[in-house]
């Protein structure tokens, strides 16, 4: 299998005349088509809604596109709430799921009318000191133990800091009912970046059964179950991608087996995908500026881990295409590196690629989620521009590159040179 970039060498050469590398670029057409597939996959549930995980790609223009496609926003911080408000996403189109939550975050979420998803039972009394309780609220569940799919351990919820235990859920629902809450959501996040089509259906069964139990125990109306995120993308070209239509059908079967017999067929299904929605539709474009021939062959790029930290942080694989050499044999073994003063600043280690020459452009795939978003300024490196490849083929600047003036803007020099 191959990963094909959504821009050509000729396009990049033209773009770079206006916007020098490195830059992240996103494919509007791909994002919109994928958003529509997600909605189609869950169309069997009339009130289905996807709350895009803002942390994956916190860029207003991308949020605007997804709003136009009917998505809400999953926010976890004060600034993510502000960004959602800025693009017109407010009220119950915001799901606020956060942990170790500051008071000001809860206050803003309440002001915006967001659905607040409590991570911890102690947050209920904490919130009560800050704002009134609305009629609809949600709680996050952590079943503990190991999450097993087939014979594979997908993740270990008992090690995760998120969510309440099962007994705490019952206590939380009763406590919230005493405070006037009338309708409830149930949420859980049990695995990350899985391409297993069975993940969402299995998680759905766990949450659907728990929702029925909570309804029977407390009499609470369960308005929705939120499957959160975790549906992944195939970073490697030999990986089989998730099939969202198969996933949606699997969740539907679980709904029909658990929810409908319980007489709870008005319950909505929500999701909070991020990586699956935008991940494959972003690329980091960088240019080879140096070569080094020592104990290994190094390709030095004008991008670095400050532009894409996943390979340095996790050892994560991101596929690389040398633009204009898509059909050339991969006969050269390279480490593809950036210029940070850290030895893990490598986009690829011992990667077979076509011969790379200084001036060649490299497309680093699947950076549309947790790519630019995780950028930082170590070594005084500046964040790159973000561009949108529009459906009509034009290119739009959706975030300018940082400048040294931006970097220094937060410093206070007033007392620096006092005698």
C-alpha atoms as one frame of an Amber mdcrd trajectory, in Angstrom:
protein
   0.000   0.000   0.000   1.023   3.607  -0.582   0.301   6.893   1.075  -0.311
   9.543  -1.535   0.127  13.222  -0.674  -2.764  15.535  -1.521  -0.364  18.132
  -2.979   2.158  17.759  -5.778   5.721  19.031  -6.022   4.573  21.695  -8.457
   1.894  22.913  -6.052   4.356  23.085  -3.161   6.938  24.937  -5.248   4.304
  27.521  -6.089   3.007  27.770  -2.506   6.526  28.180  -1.129   6.995  31.358
  -3.176   4.487  33.010  -0.828   4.677  30.861   2.302   8.177  29.512   2.963
   8.615  26.078   4.482   8.034  24.627   6.921   4.254  24.802   7.008   1.301
  22.585   7.852  -1.288  22.289   5.128  -4.791  20.820   5.356  -7.077  19.362
   2.707 -10.522  20.970   2.982 -12.127  18.528   0.547 -10.842  15.501   2.459
 -11.983  16.885   5.816 -15.479  17.688   4.573 -15.932  14.322   2.857 -14.776
  12.489   5.967 -17.099  14.524   8.192 -20.022  13.547   5.976 -19.039   9.857
   6.168 -19.127  10.051   9.967 -22.590  11.590   9.958 -23.787   8.967   7.475
 -22.389   6.130   9.609 -24.471   7.225  12.609 -27.516   8.562  10.753 -29.568
   5.708  12.240 -29.514   7.663  15.520 -31.612  10.798  14.861 -29.885  12.956
  17.484 -26.317  11.802  16.792 -23.694  14.515  17.094 -19.928  14.559  16.693
 -18.151  16.950  19.045 -14.786  17.482  17.360 -11.909  17.261  19.836 -10.518
  20.795  19.633  -7.209  19.731  21.199  -6.432  17.748  18.046  -6.440  20.782
  15.736  -7.111  24.052  17.586  -7.341  26.257  14.513 -10.458  28.424  14.073
 -10.766  27.924  10.318 -10.839  24.151  10.740 -13.424  24.424  13.512 -15.502
  26.639  11.229 -15.421  24.017   8.465 -16.548  21.317  10.879 -19.275  23.575
  12.302 -20.570  23.966   8.745 -20.666  20.158   8.555 -22.848  19.995  11.668
 -20.186  19.211  14.260 -19.926  20.597  17.764 -16.751  21.106  19.796 -15.251
  18.990  22.543 -13.350  21.451  24.747 -11.048  20.801  27.678  -9.757  24.255
  28.620 -10.634  27.934  28.950  -8.951  28.925  25.686 -10.565  26.087  23.749
 -13.922  27.351  25.004 -13.042  30.868  23.842 -12.001  29.566  20.429 -15.249
  27.659  20.018 -17.226  30.752  20.970 -15.230  32.816  18.457 -16.354  30.597
  15.571 -19.974  30.543  16.758 -20.032  27.202  18.560 -21.885  27.770  21.840
 -24.516  26.267  24.117 -25.042  22.522  23.960 -22.956  22.350  20.802 -20.007
  22.411  23.252 -19.092  19.377  25.333 -16.780  20.453  28.154 -14.726  17.452
  29.296 -11.821  18.416  31.497  -9.871  17.194  34.501  -8.218  18.997  37.435
 -10.479  21.810  36.244  -9.788  25.427  37.271 -12.709  27.473  38.601 -12.575
  29.950  35.713 -12.943  27.108  33.188 -16.135  25.854  34.823 -17.473  29.408
  35.020 -16.930  30.072  31.316 -18.393  26.691  30.342 -21.480  27.519  32.386
 -21.754  31.008  30.847 -21.607  29.520  27.350 -24.271  26.943  28.205 -21.948
  24.033  27.423 -22.740  20.468  28.441 -20.420  19.922  31.402 -18.989  16.422
  31.721 -17.732  15.861  35.281 -14.494  13.899  35.472 -14.557  13.437  39.256
 -17.305  13.250  41.871 -15.610  15.970  43.964 -16.100  18.384  41.068 -19.837
  18.466  41.727 -19.535  20.402  45.000 -16.681  22.459  43.537 -18.868  23.459
  40.593 -21.770  24.237  42.901 -19.736  27.036  44.476 -19.279  28.642  41.055
 -22.480  28.340  39.031 -26.038  27.042  38.998 -26.712  23.471  37.932 -28.459
  23.213  34.553 -31.011  20.534  33.721 -28.534  18.515  31.602 -25.117  17.353
  32.861 -22.809  14.428  32.200 -20.379  12.189  34.075 -17.279  10.373  32.896
 -16.951   6.661  33.708 -13.757   4.680  34.324 -14.532   0.951  34.716 -10.983
   0.158  35.880  -9.180  -3.074  35.063  -8.120  -3.774  31.511 -10.051  -3.025
  28.356  -9.887  -6.179  26.260 -11.049  -6.542  22.673 -10.979 -10.146  21.511
  -7.749 -11.494  22.940  -5.931  -8.165  22.866  -5.520  -5.733  25.736  -6.420
  -2.401  24.165  -5.649  -0.251  27.191  -5.627  -0.239  30.986  -8.311   2.135
  32.331  -7.183   1.417  35.897  -4.001   3.379  35.111  -5.870   6.335  33.600
  -6.531   9.469  35.620  -9.880  10.041  33.924 -13.351   9.239  35.180 -15.336
   7.908  38.130 -15.692   4.389  39.460 -18.984   2.555  38.964 -20.225   3.145
  42.559 -19.248   6.822  42.267 -21.422   7.160  39.146 -24.548   6.150  41.046
 -23.666   8.503  43.883 -22.921  11.327  41.425 -26.224  10.892  39.580 -28.192
  10.967  42.829 -26.270  13.966  44.060 -26.892  15.860  40.821 -30.577  14.953
  40.857 -30.810  16.486  44.325 -29.361  19.673  42.818 -32.031  19.844  40.126
 -30.365  18.042  37.229 -33.039  16.209  35.246 -31.225  14.719  32.242 -27.867
  12.979  32.114 -25.056  12.003  29.810 -22.579   9.164  30.246 -19.064   9.340
  28.827 -15.939   7.162  28.745 -12.574   7.048  27.006 -10.945   3.619  27.147
  -8.472   3.415  24.260  -6.457   5.718  22.048  -5.727   5.598  18.328  -7.075
   2.149  17.588  -7.929   1.086  14.044  -9.912  -1.891  15.370 -13.453  -1.611
  14.020 -14.693  -3.377  17.152 -13.570  -0.690  19.609 -16.540   1.670  19.474
 -19.141  -1.164  19.422 -17.562  -2.828  22.471 -17.265   0.475  24.332 -20.867
   1.233  23.370 -22.060  -2.026  24.925 -20.280  -1.197  28.182 -21.749   2.302
  28.293 -25.221   1.261  27.117 -25.456  -1.406  29.843 -24.196   1.064  32.424
 -26.741   3.650  31.239 -29.572   1.122  31.663 -28.325   0.209  35.147 -28.098
   3.860  36.192 -31.593   4.528  34.903 -32.950   1.547  36.852 -31.024   2.451
  40.024 -31.749   6.159  40.128 -34.662   6.796  37.777 -32.489   9.320  35.930
 -33.268  10.066  32.299 -30.191   9.200  30.232 -30.220  11.719  27.391 -27.040
  10.565  25.671 -24.079   8.251  25.739 -20.826   9.801  24.535 -18.311   7.335
  23.093 -15.575   9.986  23.238 -12.628   9.524  20.856 -10.027   6.828  20.327
 -10.863   5.824  16.747  -7.480   5.981  15.084  -5.866   6.337  11.695  -3.331
   4.169   9.846  -0.059   6.049  10.212   1.817   3.234   8.483   1.049   2.458
   4.850   0.583  -1.245   5.575  -2.082  -0.649   8.236  -5.733  -1.267   7.445
  -7.761   1.901   8.131 -10.822   2.005  10.346 -14.104   1.623   8.448 -16.465
   4.164   9.971 -19.486   2.591   8.259 -18.716  -0.787   9.854 -18.120   0.945
  13.184 -21.421   2.804  13.003 -23.269  -0.409  12.166 -21.631  -2.176  15.127
 -22.741   0.577  17.507 -26.247   0.354  16.040 -26.401  -3.390  16.800 -25.326
  -2.755  20.396 -27.998  -0.034  20.684 -30.676  -2.381  19.366 -29.594  -5.171
  21.717 -29.275  -3.108  24.908 -31.035   0.265  24.697 -34.219  -0.477  22.758
 -35.311  -3.443  24.964 -34.868  -1.136  27.978 -37.326   1.349  26.486 -34.658
   4.062  26.193 -34.762   4.512  22.420 -34.844   8.313  22.722 -31.215   8.265
  23.927 -28.728   9.988  21.625 -25.275   8.755  20.708 -22.421  11.264  20.665
 -18.773  10.973  19.671 -15.701  13.144  20.221 -13.291  12.144  17.500 -10.370
  14.349  16.601  -7.581  12.358  15.024  -9.966  10.360  12.828 -11.644  13.506
  11.523  -8.641  15.616  10.485  -5.503  13.526  11.035  -5.029  12.119   7.500
  -5.883  15.465   5.923  -2.906  17.429   7.208   0.756  17.306   6.204   3.914
  19.049   7.344   5.849  20.286   4.325   9.560  20.769   4.897  12.637  21.243
   2.723  15.973  19.450   2.881  18.541  22.118   3.771  21.542  19.993   4.818
  23.032  16.544   4.511  25.448  14.953   6.943  27.603  11.903   6.225  29.072
  10.437   9.435  28.267   7.132  11.086  24.855   7.441   9.481  23.302   9.340
   6.609  21.345  12.338   7.879  18.875  14.516   6.050  18.536  17.900   7.757
  15.210  19.718   7.342  13.989  23.236   8.037  11.235  21.704  10.226  11.983
  20.154  13.594  10.253  18.515  16.544   8.916  21.951  17.534   6.699  21.651
  14.431   5.812  17.975  14.947   6.812  16.412  18.226   5.080  13.010  18.019
   8.096  11.147  16.587  10.427  12.650  19.205   7.978  12.235  22.076   6.527
   8.795  21.349   8.754   7.341  18.673   5.620   7.654  16.531   5.762   6.725
  12.851   4.839   9.347  10.266   5.155   8.388   6.629   7.367  10.587   4.447
   7.012  11.252   0.742   9.805  12.953  -1.201   7.726  15.107  -3.514   8.425
  14.557  -7.181  10.028  11.177  -6.435   6.892   9.221  -5.557   7.742   6.457
  -8.004  11.495   6.304  -7.323  12.948   3.251  -5.579  13.512   3.584  -1.807
  17.148   2.525  -1.724  18.715   5.062   0.650  18.731   4.623   4.419  18.325
   7.932   6.221  17.661   9.539   9.548  15.474  12.556   8.779  16.217  15.224
  11.364  15.496  18.759  12.478  17.830  21.300  14.009  16.959  21.141  17.721
  19.729  20.533  20.230  18.168  17.192  21.129  19.172  13.850  19.653  15.556
  12.682  19.470  14.712  15.478  17.017  14.141  12.990  14.222  11.116  12.519
  11.990  12.410   9.134  10.885  15.177   6.768  11.935  16.736   4.278   9.507
  14.023   5.008   6.953  14.411   3.744   3.392  13.598   6.612   1.017  14.464
   7.732  -2.500  17.707   9.637  -2.819  17.217  13.069  -1.264  19.074  16.122
  -2.416  19.354  19.556  -0.859  16.310  21.566  -1.931  13.986  18.572  -2.132
  10.592  18.975  -0.485   9.383  16.330   1.944   5.740  15.765   2.844   5.314
  14.301   6.324   1.908  12.658   6.400  -0.947  12.517   8.911  -0.196  15.690
  10.850  -3.763  16.992  10.741  -4.318  16.102  14.389  -1.881  16.483  17.274
   0.625  17.941  14.819   0.732  21.725  14.907  -1.313  21.550  18.130   1.599
  20.085  20.088   4.141  22.621  18.841   6.400  24.509  21.202   9.239  27.041
  21.270  12.212  25.096  22.594  15.530  26.489  21.334  13.604  29.619  20.418
  12.104  27.827  17.435   9.038  29.511  16.010   5.766  27.812  15.111   5.065
  27.502  11.426   2.218  28.793   9.310  -0.919  26.742   8.728  -2.457  26.690
   5.254  -5.699  25.357   3.851  -5.875  23.743   0.435  -9.389  24.865  -0.446
 -11.854  22.775  -2.408 -11.385  25.046  -5.425  -7.618  24.457  -5.436  -6.632
  27.824  -3.979  -4.519  28.103  -0.837  -5.613  30.105   2.203  -3.397  31.244
   5.064  -5.287  30.213   8.211  -2.521  30.918  10.714   0.576  33.001   9.972
   4.029  31.840  11.000   5.333  33.158  14.296   7.946  35.902  14.283  10.704
  36.762  16.781   8.435  39.635  17.879   5.804  37.070  18.874   8.370  35.082
  20.817   9.510  38.113  22.809   6.041  39.629  23.257   5.381  37.942  26.601
   8.613  39.072  28.248   8.783  42.062  30.596  12.081  43.843  30.074  11.284
  46.862  32.266  13.654  45.936  35.077  16.221  43.987  33.101  18.832  46.721
  32.722  18.445  48.485  36.055  21.730  49.573  37.611
